[in-house]
Amino acid sequence: MSLSSAELSPSSWMSVAWYPIYHIPAYVNLKGSSACFLTYHSISSVFQDNLQSLLMLISAVVSSPADNIHNGPEHDDGEIAALSPFGLATYRMQGDLWRRPGSSDPRRLSELHWAASSWLKQVGAHHPDFTFFTSSHRQ
């Protein structure tokens, strides 16, 4: 059985929790190196969002430029399946490791957090991971 994204409810979504699996030895004591992220993605094509801002934020820390980061797996026919995040919650994200001083990163992070919170309220979902990240919120 296969479905196209057009056959899904516009309110279909999923979340992905991103946890560090190990510390880079040179950065063991670097504030923010143990940050965790909870991203929210629409799995309906109706609400696909632009990923560029989040990729720019991530690429500021990783060595590869944002253009080289793929949005999703490439299919045989050349199409790319992208699940762009529309919302975000963070945990233990301290210091400037994930935020460039003087940039719009803090505003964008706040917007993504607000979007996740609003979405969960709109669809009437209680998401324990979001509750944990928010109650332990130390941005």
PDB file of N, CA and C in Angstrom, residues 24-130:
ATOM      1  N   ILE A  24      32.382  15.615  21.392  1.00  0.00           N
ATOM      2  CA  ILE A  24      33.672  15.757  20.726  1.00  0.00           C
ATOM      3  C   ILE A  24      34.670  16.111  21.823  1.00  0.00           C
ATOM      4  N   PRO A  25      35.736  15.333  21.989  1.00  0.00           N
ATOM      5  CA  PRO A  25      36.654  15.539  23.113  1.00  0.00           C
ATOM      6  C   PRO A  25      37.121  16.982  23.308  1.00  0.00           C
ATOM      7  N   ALA A  26      37.392  17.692  22.249  1.00  0.00           N
ATOM      8  CA  ALA A  26      37.881  19.067  22.391  1.00  0.00           C
ATOM      9  C   ALA A  26      36.813  20.000  22.943  1.00  0.00           C
ATOM     10  N   TYR A  27      35.548  19.598  22.868  1.00  0.00           N
ATOM     11  CA  TYR A  27      34.459  20.473  23.281  1.00  0.00           C
ATOM     12  C   TYR A  27      33.667  19.922  24.460  1.00  0.00           C
ATOM     13  N   VAL A  28      34.271  19.079  25.259  1.00  0.00           N
ATOM     14  CA  VAL A  28      33.560  18.448  26.369  1.00  0.00           C
ATOM     15  C   VAL A  28      32.937  19.485  27.296  1.00  0.00           C
ATOM     16  N   ASN A  29      33.635  20.545  27.607  1.00  0.00           N
ATOM     17  CA  ASN A  29      33.130  21.536  28.547  1.00  0.00           C
ATOM     18  C   ASN A  29      32.462  22.725  27.869  1.00  0.00           C
ATOM     19  N   LEU A  30      32.274  22.666  26.575  1.00  0.00           N
ATOM     20  CA  LEU A  30      31.668  23.761  25.839  1.00  0.00           C
ATOM     21  C   LEU A  30      30.178  23.818  26.143  1.00  0.00           C
ATOM     22  N   LYS A  31      29.716  24.985  26.633  1.00  0.00           N
ATOM     23  CA  LYS A  31      28.296  25.146  26.936  1.00  0.00           C
ATOM     24  C   LYS A  31      27.478  24.954  25.674  1.00  0.00           C
ATOM     25  N   GLY A  32      26.468  24.135  25.746  1.00  0.00           N
ATOM     26  CA  GLY A  32      25.593  23.912  24.610  1.00  0.00           C
ATOM     27  C   GLY A  32      25.907  22.664  23.828  1.00  0.00           C
ATOM     28  N   SER A  33      27.050  22.026  24.133  1.00  0.00           N
ATOM     29  CA  SER A  33      27.422  20.843  23.350  1.00  0.00           C
ATOM     30  C   SER A  33      26.548  19.633  23.674  1.00  0.00           C
ATOM     31  N   SER A  34      25.765  19.717  24.743  1.00  0.00           N
ATOM     32  CA  SER A  34      24.858  18.612  25.069  1.00  0.00           C
ATOM     33  C   SER A  34      23.400  19.001  24.807  1.00  0.00           C
ATOM     34  N   ALA A  35      23.200  19.996  23.956  1.00  0.00           N
ATOM     35  CA  ALA A  35      21.849  20.458  23.634  1.00  0.00           C
ATOM     36  C   ALA A  35      21.050  19.357  22.940  1.00  0.00           C
ATOM     37  N   CYS A  36      19.750  19.367  23.198  1.00  0.00           N
ATOM     38  CA  CYS A  36      18.828  18.421  22.568  1.00  0.00           C
ATOM     39  C   CYS A  36      17.749  19.230  21.849  1.00  0.00           C
ATOM     40  N   PHE A  37      17.228  18.670  20.781  1.00  0.00           N
ATOM     41  CA  PHE A  37      16.234  19.365  19.978  1.00  0.00           C
ATOM     42  C   PHE A  37      15.045  18.458  19.723  1.00  0.00           C
ATOM     43  N   LEU A  38      13.881  19.052  19.663  1.00  0.00           N
ATOM     44  CA  LEU A  38      12.653  18.353  19.319  1.00  0.00           C
ATOM     45  C   LEU A  38      12.062  19.119  18.145  1.00  0.00           C
ATOM     46  N   THR A  39      12.060  18.507  16.967  1.00  0.00           N
ATOM     47  CA  THR A  39      11.552  19.187  15.777  1.00  0.00           C
ATOM     48  C   THR A  39      10.189  18.624  15.402  1.00  0.00           C
ATOM     49  N   TYR A  40       9.349  19.484  14.857  1.00  0.00           N
ATOM     50  CA  TYR A  40       8.002  19.117  14.428  1.00  0.00           C
ATOM     51  C   TYR A  40       7.902  19.265  12.921  1.00  0.00           C
ATOM     52  N   HIS A  41       7.331  18.245  12.287  1.00  0.00           N
ATOM     53  CA  HIS A  41       7.257  18.190  10.833  1.00  0.00           C
ATOM     54  C   HIS A  41       5.849  17.830  10.391  1.00  0.00           C
ATOM     55  N   SER A  42       5.350  18.534   9.391  1.00  0.00           N
ATOM     56  CA  SER A  42       4.088  18.159   8.765  1.00  0.00           C
ATOM     57  C   SER A  42       4.388  17.048   7.774  1.00  0.00           C
ATOM     58  N   ILE A  43       3.562  16.016   7.767  1.00  0.00           N
ATOM     59  CA  ILE A  43       3.767  14.970   6.763  1.00  0.00           C
ATOM     60  C   ILE A  43       2.714  15.084   5.669  1.00  0.00           C
ATOM     61  N   SER A  44       2.054  16.229   5.633  1.00  0.00           N
ATOM     62  CA  SER A  44       1.128  16.549   4.555  1.00  0.00           C
ATOM     63  C   SER A  44       1.774  17.632   3.703  1.00  0.00           C
ATOM     64  N   SER A  45       1.619  17.558   2.400  1.00  0.00           N
ATOM     65  CA  SER A  45       2.244  18.546   1.514  1.00  0.00           C
ATOM     66  C   SER A  45       1.613  19.925   1.659  1.00  0.00           C
ATOM     67  N   VAL A  46       0.462  20.023   2.315  1.00  0.00           N
ATOM     68  CA  VAL A  46      -0.233  21.294   2.457  1.00  0.00           C
ATOM     69  C   VAL A  46       0.560  22.296   3.291  1.00  0.00           C
ATOM     70  N   PHE A  47       1.268  21.827   4.331  1.00  0.00           N
ATOM     71  CA  PHE A  47       1.951  22.735   5.245  1.00  0.00           C
ATOM     72  C   PHE A  47       3.472  22.646   5.181  1.00  0.00           C
ATOM     73  N   GLN A  48       4.042  22.290   4.048  1.00  0.00           N
ATOM     74  CA  GLN A  48       5.502  22.226   3.951  1.00  0.00           C
ATOM     75  C   GLN A  48       6.075  23.630   4.121  1.00  0.00           C
ATOM     76  N   ASP A  49       7.134  23.736   4.888  1.00  0.00           N
ATOM     77  CA  ASP A  49       7.734  25.028   5.232  1.00  0.00           C
ATOM     78  C   ASP A  49       9.145  25.113   4.682  1.00  0.00           C
ATOM     79  N   ASN A  50       9.712  26.282   4.697  1.00  0.00           N
ATOM     80  CA  ASN A  50      11.079  26.489   4.225  1.00  0.00           C
ATOM     81  C   ASN A  50      12.066  26.088   5.312  1.00  0.00           C
ATOM     82  N   LEU A  51      12.994  25.215   4.984  1.00  0.00           N
ATOM     83  CA  LEU A  51      13.985  24.689   5.918  1.00  0.00           C
ATOM     84  C   LEU A  51      15.237  25.554   6.002  1.00  0.00           C
ATOM     85  N   GLN A  52      15.402  26.496   5.102  1.00  0.00           N
ATOM     86  CA  GLN A  52      16.662  27.220   4.968  1.00  0.00           C
ATOM     87  C   GLN A  52      17.131  27.876   6.274  1.00  0.00           C
ATOM     88  N   SER A  53      16.246  28.524   7.039  1.00  0.00           N
ATOM     89  CA  SER A  53      16.667  29.209   8.265  1.00  0.00           C
ATOM     90  C   SER A  53      17.264  28.250   9.281  1.00  0.00           C
ATOM     91  N   LEU A  54      16.605  27.104   9.466  1.00  0.00           N
ATOM     92  CA  LEU A  54      17.121  26.127  10.417  1.00  0.00           C
ATOM     93  C   LEU A  54      18.432  25.539   9.928  1.00  0.00           C
ATOM     94  N   LEU A  55      18.542  25.287   8.630  1.00  0.00           N
ATOM     95  CA  LEU A  55      19.797  24.765   8.087  1.00  0.00           C
ATOM     96  C   LEU A  55      20.933  25.764   8.264  1.00  0.00           C
ATOM     97  N   MET A  56      20.645  27.047   8.097  1.00  0.00           N
ATOM     98  CA  MET A  56      21.672  28.073   8.284  1.00  0.00           C
ATOM     99  C   MET A  56      22.139  28.082   9.740  1.00  0.00           C
ATOM    100  N   LEU A  57      21.196  27.933  10.661  1.00  0.00           N
ATOM    101  CA  LEU A  57      21.529  27.891  12.081  1.00  0.00           C
ATOM    102  C   LEU A  57      22.417  26.694  12.384  1.00  0.00           C
ATOM    103  N   ILE A  58      22.059  25.530  11.865  1.00  0.00           N
ATOM    104  CA  ILE A  58      22.846  24.324  12.097  1.00  0.00           C
ATOM    105  C   ILE A  58      24.195  24.407  11.401  1.00  0.00           C
ATOM    106  N   SER A  59      24.221  24.942  10.175  1.00  0.00           N
ATOM    107  CA  SER A  59      25.478  24.987   9.423  1.00  0.00           C
ATOM    108  C   SER A  59      26.482  25.956  10.029  1.00  0.00           C
ATOM    109  N   ALA A  60      26.029  26.856  10.898  1.00  0.00           N
ATOM    110  CA  ALA A  60      26.965  27.749  11.576  1.00  0.00           C
ATOM    111  C   ALA A  60      27.872  26.955  12.507  1.00  0.00           C
ATOM    112  N   VAL A  61      27.413  25.780  12.936  1.00  0.00           N
ATOM    113  CA  VAL A  61      28.185  24.949  13.847  1.00  0.00           C
ATOM    114  C   VAL A  61      28.909  23.827  13.112  1.00  0.00           C
ATOM    115  N   VAL A  62      28.254  23.256  12.109  1.00  0.00           N
ATOM    116  CA  VAL A  62      28.861  22.155  11.357  1.00  0.00           C
ATOM    117  C   VAL A  62      29.734  22.735  10.249  1.00  0.00           C
ATOM    118  N   SER A  63      30.697  21.962   9.805  1.00  0.00           N
ATOM    119  CA  SER A  63      31.633  22.486   8.819  1.00  0.00           C
ATOM    120  C   SER A  63      31.079  22.553   7.408  1.00  0.00           C
ATOM    121  N   SER A  64      30.073  21.748   7.073  1.00  0.00           N
ATOM    122  CA  SER A  64      29.567  21.766   5.696  1.00  0.00           C
ATOM    123  C   SER A  64      28.541  22.881   5.510  1.00  0.00           C
ATOM    124  N   PRO A  65      28.563  23.561   4.363  1.00  0.00           N
ATOM    125  CA  PRO A  65      27.604  24.640   4.116  1.00  0.00           C
ATOM    126  C   PRO A  65      26.184  24.112   3.981  1.00  0.00           C
ATOM    127  N   ALA A  66      25.206  24.979   4.219  1.00  0.00           N
ATOM    128  CA  ALA A  66      23.796  24.581   4.200  1.00  0.00           C
ATOM    129  C   ALA A  66      23.374  24.003   2.860  1.00  0.00           C
ATOM    130  N   ASP A  67      23.986  24.446   1.750  1.00  0.00           N
ATOM    131  CA  ASP A  67      23.604  23.937   0.423  1.00  0.00           C
ATOM    132  C   ASP A  67      23.886  22.445   0.314  1.00  0.00           C
ATOM    133  N   ASN A  68      24.850  21.933   1.068  1.00  0.00           N
ATOM    134  CA  ASN A  68      25.226  20.530   0.955  1.00  0.00           C
ATOM    135  C   ASN A  68      24.405  19.620   1.857  1.00  0.00           C
ATOM    136  N   ILE A  69      23.546  20.186   2.681  1.00  0.00           N
ATOM    137  CA  ILE A  69      22.720  19.380   3.573  1.00  0.00           C
ATOM    138  C   ILE A  69      21.440  19.032   2.829  1.00  0.00           C
ATOM    139  N   HIS A  70      21.154  17.750   2.704  1.00  0.00           N
ATOM    140  CA  HIS A  70      19.973  17.311   1.967  1.00  0.00           C
ATOM    141  C   HIS A  70      18.755  17.322   2.867  1.00  0.00           C
ATOM    142  N   ASN A  71      17.616  17.686   2.298  1.00  0.00           N
ATOM    143  CA  ASN A  71      16.360  17.737   3.038  1.00  0.00           C
ATOM    144  C   ASN A  71      15.738  16.375   3.253  1.00  0.00           C
ATOM    145  N   GLY A  72      16.137  15.387   2.500  1.00  0.00           N
ATOM    146  CA  GLY A  72      15.533  14.074   2.645  1.00  0.00           C
ATOM    147  C   GLY A  72      16.108  13.123   1.627  1.00  0.00           C
ATOM    148  N   PRO A  73      15.661  11.874   1.659  1.00  0.00           N
ATOM    149  CA  PRO A  73      16.200  10.883   0.732  1.00  0.00           C
ATOM    150  C   PRO A  73      15.773  11.169  -0.700  1.00  0.00           C
ATOM    151  N   GLU A  74      16.683  10.924  -1.631  1.00  0.00           N
ATOM    152  CA  GLU A  74      16.357  11.117  -3.040  1.00  0.00           C
ATOM    153  C   GLU A  74      15.780   9.818  -3.579  1.00  0.00           C
ATOM    154  N   HIS A  75      14.678   9.920  -4.311  1.00  0.00           N
ATOM    155  CA  HIS A  75      14.026   8.753  -4.898  1.00  0.00           C
ATOM    156  C   HIS A  75      14.625   8.468  -6.267  1.00  0.00           C
ATOM    157  N   ASP A  76      14.320   7.290  -6.828  1.00  0.00           N
ATOM    158  CA  ASP A  76      14.828   6.897  -8.138  1.00  0.00           C
ATOM    159  C   ASP A  76      14.456   7.887  -9.231  1.00  0.00           C
ATOM    160  N   ASP A  77      13.283   8.506  -9.117  1.00  0.00           N
ATOM    161  CA  ASP A  77      12.852   9.432 -10.160  1.00  0.00           C
ATOM    162  C   ASP A  77      13.441  10.827  -9.973  1.00  0.00           C
ATOM    163  N   GLY A  78      14.336  11.000  -9.008  1.00  0.00           N
ATOM    164  CA  GLY A  78      15.002  12.281  -8.801  1.00  0.00           C
ATOM    165  C   GLY A  78      14.278  13.218  -7.856  1.00  0.00           C
ATOM    166  N   GLU A  79      13.063  12.867  -7.409  1.00  0.00           N
ATOM    167  CA  GLU A  79      12.345  13.722  -6.476  1.00  0.00           C
ATOM    168  C   GLU A  79      12.925  13.574  -5.081  1.00  0.00           C
ATOM    169  N   ILE A  80      12.883  14.648  -4.318  1.00  0.00           N
ATOM    170  CA  ILE A  80      13.377  14.608  -2.945  1.00  0.00           C
ATOM    171  C   ILE A  80      12.185  14.723  -2.003  1.00  0.00           C
ATOM    172  N   ALA A  81      12.112  13.816  -1.050  1.00  0.00           N
ATOM    173  CA  ALA A  81      11.068  13.872  -0.035  1.00  0.00           C
ATOM    174  C   ALA A  81      11.606  14.681   1.134  1.00  0.00           C
ATOM    175  N   ALA A  82      11.043  15.854   1.361  1.00  0.00           N
ATOM    176  CA  ALA A  82      11.515  16.724   2.438  1.00  0.00           C
ATOM    177  C   ALA A  82      10.445  16.847   3.511  1.00  0.00           C
ATOM    178  N   LEU A  83      10.854  16.713   4.742  1.00  0.00           N
ATOM    179  CA  LEU A  83       9.961  16.943   5.875  1.00  0.00           C
ATOM    180  C   LEU A  83      10.520  18.126   6.645  1.00  0.00           C
ATOM    181  N   SER A  84      10.271  19.302   6.142  1.00  0.00           N
ATOM    182  CA  SER A  84      10.803  20.522   6.744  1.00  0.00           C
ATOM    183  C   SER A  84      10.155  20.783   8.099  1.00  0.00           C
ATOM    184  N   PRO A  85      10.934  21.219   9.085  1.00  0.00           N
ATOM    185  CA  PRO A  85      10.355  21.490  10.403  1.00  0.00           C
ATOM    186  C   PRO A  85       9.555  22.788  10.406  1.00  0.00           C
ATOM    187  N   PHE A  86       8.424  22.753  11.100  1.00  0.00           N
ATOM    188  CA  PHE A  86       7.652  23.974  11.288  1.00  0.00           C
ATOM    189  C   PHE A  86       7.714  24.419  12.741  1.00  0.00           C
ATOM    190  N   GLY A  87       8.243  23.568  13.618  1.00  0.00           N
ATOM    191  CA  GLY A  87       8.314  23.886  15.034  1.00  0.00           C
ATOM    192  C   GLY A  87       9.533  23.257  15.677  1.00  0.00           C
ATOM    193  N   LEU A  88       9.903  23.788  16.846  1.00  0.00           N
ATOM    194  CA  LEU A  88      11.125  23.348  17.521  1.00  0.00           C
ATOM    195  C   LEU A  88      11.019  23.612  19.014  1.00  0.00           C
ATOM    196  N   ALA A  89      11.527  22.684  19.794  1.00  0.00           N
ATOM    197  CA  ALA A  89      11.719  22.903  21.230  1.00  0.00           C
ATOM    198  C   ALA A  89      13.154  22.494  21.527  1.00  0.00           C
ATOM    199  N   THR A  90      13.771  23.163  22.480  1.00  0.00           N
ATOM    200  CA  THR A  90      15.165  22.858  22.811  1.00  0.00           C
ATOM    201  C   THR A  90      15.306  22.543  24.292  1.00  0.00           C
ATOM    202  N   TYR A  91      16.371  21.857  24.626  1.00  0.00           N
ATOM    203  CA  TYR A  91      16.690  21.509  26.007  1.00  0.00           C
ATOM    204  C   TYR A  91      18.201  21.621  26.166  1.00  0.00           C
ATOM    205  N   ARG A  92      18.647  22.270  27.217  1.00  0.00           N
ATOM    206  CA  ARG A  92      20.074  22.476  27.506  1.00  0.00           C
ATOM    207  C   ARG A  92      20.804  23.233  26.390  1.00  0.00           C
ATOM    208  N   MET A  93      20.111  24.136  25.746  1.00  0.00           N
ATOM    209  CA  MET A  93      20.751  24.926  24.697  1.00  0.00           C
ATOM    210  C   MET A  93      21.222  26.233  25.325  1.00  0.00           C
ATOM    211  N   GLN A  94      22.453  26.224  25.797  1.00  0.00           N
ATOM    212  CA  GLN A  94      23.005  27.383  26.487  1.00  0.00           C
ATOM    213  C   GLN A  94      24.210  27.911  25.725  1.00  0.00           C
ATOM    214  N   GLY A  95      24.545  29.157  25.976  1.00  0.00           N
ATOM    215  CA  GLY A  95      25.717  29.740  25.334  1.00  0.00           C
ATOM    216  C   GLY A  95      25.455  30.095  23.881  1.00  0.00           C
ATOM    217  N   ASP A  96      26.526  30.462  23.187  1.00  0.00           N
ATOM    218  CA  ASP A  96      26.409  30.916  21.801  1.00  0.00           C
ATOM    219  C   ASP A  96      26.737  29.840  20.775  1.00  0.00           C
ATOM    220  N   LEU A  97      26.897  28.597  21.206  1.00  0.00           N
ATOM    221  CA  LEU A  97      27.240  27.536  20.266  1.00  0.00           C
ATOM    222  C   LEU A  97      26.190  27.396  19.168  1.00  0.00           C
ATOM    223  N   TRP A  98      24.907  27.523  19.521  1.00  0.00           N
ATOM    224  CA  TRP A  98      23.826  27.328  18.560  1.00  0.00           C
ATOM    225  C   TRP A  98      23.212  28.642  18.084  1.00  0.00           C
ATOM    226  N   ARG A  99      23.649  29.754  18.646  1.00  0.00           N
ATOM    227  CA  ARG A  99      23.101  31.056  18.260  1.00  0.00           C
ATOM    228  C   ARG A  99      24.233  32.004  17.922  1.00  0.00           C
ATOM    229  N   ARG A 100      24.164  32.595  16.745  1.00  0.00           N
ATOM    230  CA  ARG A 100      25.182  33.571  16.358  1.00  0.00           C
ATOM    231  C   ARG A 100      24.819  34.920  16.960  1.00  0.00           C
ATOM    232  N   PRO A 101      25.707  35.504  17.774  1.00  0.00           N
ATOM    233  CA  PRO A 101      25.426  36.822  18.352  1.00  0.00           C
ATOM    234  C   PRO A 101      25.172  37.855  17.250  1.00  0.00           C
ATOM    235  N   GLY A 102      24.168  38.694  17.454  1.00  0.00           N
ATOM    236  CA  GLY A 102      23.849  39.740  16.494  1.00  0.00           C
ATOM    237  C   GLY A 102      23.016  39.275  15.314  1.00  0.00           C
ATOM    238  N   SER A 103      22.653  38.002  15.282  1.00  0.00           N
ATOM    239  CA  SER A 103      21.849  37.482  14.163  1.00  0.00           C
ATOM    240  C   SER A 103      20.378  37.416  14.581  1.00  0.00           C
ATOM    241  N   SER A 104      19.545  36.954  13.671  1.00  0.00           N
ATOM    242  CA  SER A 104      18.122  36.789  13.981  1.00  0.00           C
ATOM    243  C   SER A 104      17.830  35.396  14.538  1.00  0.00           C
ATOM    244  N   ASP A 105      18.880  34.630  14.866  1.00  0.00           N
ATOM    245  CA  ASP A 105      18.692  33.270  15.377  1.00  0.00           C
ATOM    246  C   ASP A 105      17.776  33.210  16.603  1.00  0.00           C
ATOM    247  N   PRO A 106      17.997  34.057  17.631  1.00  0.00           N
ATOM    248  CA  PRO A 106      17.113  33.974  18.805  1.00  0.00           C
ATOM    249  C   PRO A 106      15.640  34.205  18.446  1.00  0.00           C
ATOM    250  N   ARG A 107      15.384  35.148  17.545  1.00  0.00           N
ATOM    251  CA  ARG A 107      14.006  35.412  17.120  1.00  0.00           C
ATOM    252  C   ARG A 107      13.436  34.199  16.386  1.00  0.00           C
ATOM    253  N   ARG A 108      14.212  33.611  15.491  1.00  0.00           N
ATOM    254  CA  ARG A 108      13.758  32.448  14.719  1.00  0.00           C
ATOM    255  C   ARG A 108      13.498  31.255  15.644  1.00  0.00           C
ATOM    256  N   LEU A 109      14.376  31.039  16.617  1.00  0.00           N
ATOM    257  CA  LEU A 109      14.177  29.950  17.576  1.00  0.00           C
ATOM    258  C   LEU A 109      12.893  30.161  18.373  1.00  0.00           C
ATOM    259  N   SER A 110      12.660  31.404  18.772  1.00  0.00           N
ATOM    260  CA  SER A 110      11.447  31.730  19.514  1.00  0.00           C
ATOM    261  C   SER A 110      10.198  31.496  18.655  1.00  0.00           C
ATOM    262  N   GLU A 111      10.263  31.887  17.383  1.00  0.00           N
ATOM    263  CA  GLU A 111       9.137  31.671  16.466  1.00  0.00           C
ATOM    264  C   GLU A 111       8.848  30.184  16.284  1.00  0.00           C
ATOM    265  N   LEU A 112       9.902  29.381  16.129  1.00  0.00           N
ATOM    266  CA  LEU A 112       9.718  27.942  15.947  1.00  0.00           C
ATOM    267  C   LEU A 112       9.145  27.292  17.206  1.00  0.00           C
ATOM    268  N   HIS A 113       9.574  27.768  18.379  1.00  0.00           N
ATOM    269  CA  HIS A 113       9.039  27.249  19.640  1.00  0.00           C
ATOM    270  C   HIS A 113       7.558  27.608  19.767  1.00  0.00           C
ATOM    271  N   TRP A 114       7.228  28.852  19.447  1.00  0.00           N
ATOM    272  CA  TRP A 114       5.839  29.297  19.498  1.00  0.00           C
ATOM    273  C   TRP A 114       4.986  28.484  18.525  1.00  0.00           C
ATOM    274  N   ALA A 115       5.509  28.213  17.329  1.00  0.00           N
ATOM    275  CA  ALA A 115       4.770  27.446  16.318  1.00  0.00           C
ATOM    276  C   ALA A 115       4.476  26.030  16.810  1.00  0.00           C
ATOM    277  N   ALA A 116       5.449  25.403  17.458  1.00  0.00           N
ATOM    278  CA  ALA A 116       5.240  24.048  17.986  1.00  0.00           C
ATOM    279  C   ALA A 116       4.160  24.063  19.063  1.00  0.00           C
ATOM    280  N   SER A 117       4.252  25.023  19.979  1.00  0.00           N
ATOM    281  CA  SER A 117       3.273  25.132  21.054  1.00  0.00           C
ATOM    282  C   SER A 117       1.873  25.390  20.498  1.00  0.00           C
ATOM    283  N   SER A 118       1.778  26.306  19.559  1.00  0.00           N
ATOM    284  CA  SER A 118       0.480  26.634  18.952  1.00  0.00           C
ATOM    285  C   SER A 118      -0.110  25.445  18.208  1.00  0.00           C
ATOM    286  N   TRP A 119       0.737  24.723  17.491  1.00  0.00           N
ATOM    287  CA  TRP A 119       0.271  23.559  16.724  1.00  0.00           C
ATOM    288  C   TRP A 119      -0.309  22.495  17.654  1.00  0.00           C
ATOM    289  N   LEU A 120       0.411  22.201  18.731  1.00  0.00           N
ATOM    290  CA  LEU A 120      -0.063  21.178  19.666  1.00  0.00           C
ATOM    291  C   LEU A 120      -1.403  21.576  20.276  1.00  0.00           C
ATOM    292  N   LYS A 121      -1.559  22.868  20.601  1.00  0.00           N
ATOM    293  CA  LYS A 121      -2.839  23.342  21.131  1.00  0.00           C
ATOM    294  C   LYS A 121      -3.929  23.222  20.076  1.00  0.00           C
ATOM    295  N   GLN A 122      -3.609  23.602  18.840  1.00  0.00           N
ATOM    296  CA  GLN A 122      -4.594  23.582  17.758  1.00  0.00           C
ATOM    297  C   GLN A 122      -5.112  22.177  17.473  1.00  0.00           C
ATOM    298  N   VAL A 123      -4.229  21.191  17.479  1.00  0.00           N
ATOM    299  CA  VAL A 123      -4.673  19.821  17.188  1.00  0.00           C
ATOM    300  C   VAL A 123      -5.084  19.068  18.453  1.00  0.00           C
ATOM    301  N   GLY A 124      -4.993  19.721  19.610  1.00  0.00           N
ATOM    302  CA  GLY A 124      -5.417  19.107  20.864  1.00  0.00           C
ATOM    303  C   GLY A 124      -4.541  17.957  21.311  1.00  0.00           C
ATOM    304  N   ALA A 125      -3.250  18.055  21.017  1.00  0.00           N
ATOM    305  CA  ALA A 125      -2.326  16.966  21.355  1.00  0.00           C
ATOM    306  C   ALA A 125      -1.546  17.286  22.629  1.00  0.00           C
ATOM    307  N   HIS A 126      -1.446  16.306  23.500  1.00  0.00           N
ATOM    308  CA  HIS A 126      -0.556  16.409  24.659  1.00  0.00           C
ATOM    309  C   HIS A 126       0.692  15.620  24.296  1.00  0.00           C
ATOM    310  N   HIS A 127       1.813  16.304  24.172  1.00  0.00           N
ATOM    311  CA  HIS A 127       3.048  15.643  23.770  1.00  0.00           C
ATOM    312  C   HIS A 127       4.020  15.674  24.949  1.00  0.00           C
ATOM    313  N   PRO A 128       4.223  14.540  25.629  1.00  0.00           N
ATOM    314  CA  PRO A 128       5.081  14.502  26.817  1.00  0.00           C
ATOM    315  C   PRO A 128       6.498  15.033  26.578  1.00  0.00           C
ATOM    316  N   ASP A 129       7.078  14.775  25.409  1.00  0.00           N
ATOM    317  CA  ASP A 129       8.427  15.289  25.139  1.00  0.00           C
ATOM    318  C   ASP A 129       8.429  16.814  25.114  1.00  0.00           C
ATOM    319  N   PHE A 130       7.419  17.414  24.485  1.00  0.00           N
ATOM    320  CA  PHE A 130       7.337  18.876  24.448  1.00  0.00           C
ATOM    321  C   PHE A 130       7.163  19.423  25.861  1.00  0.00           C
TER     322      PHE A 130
END
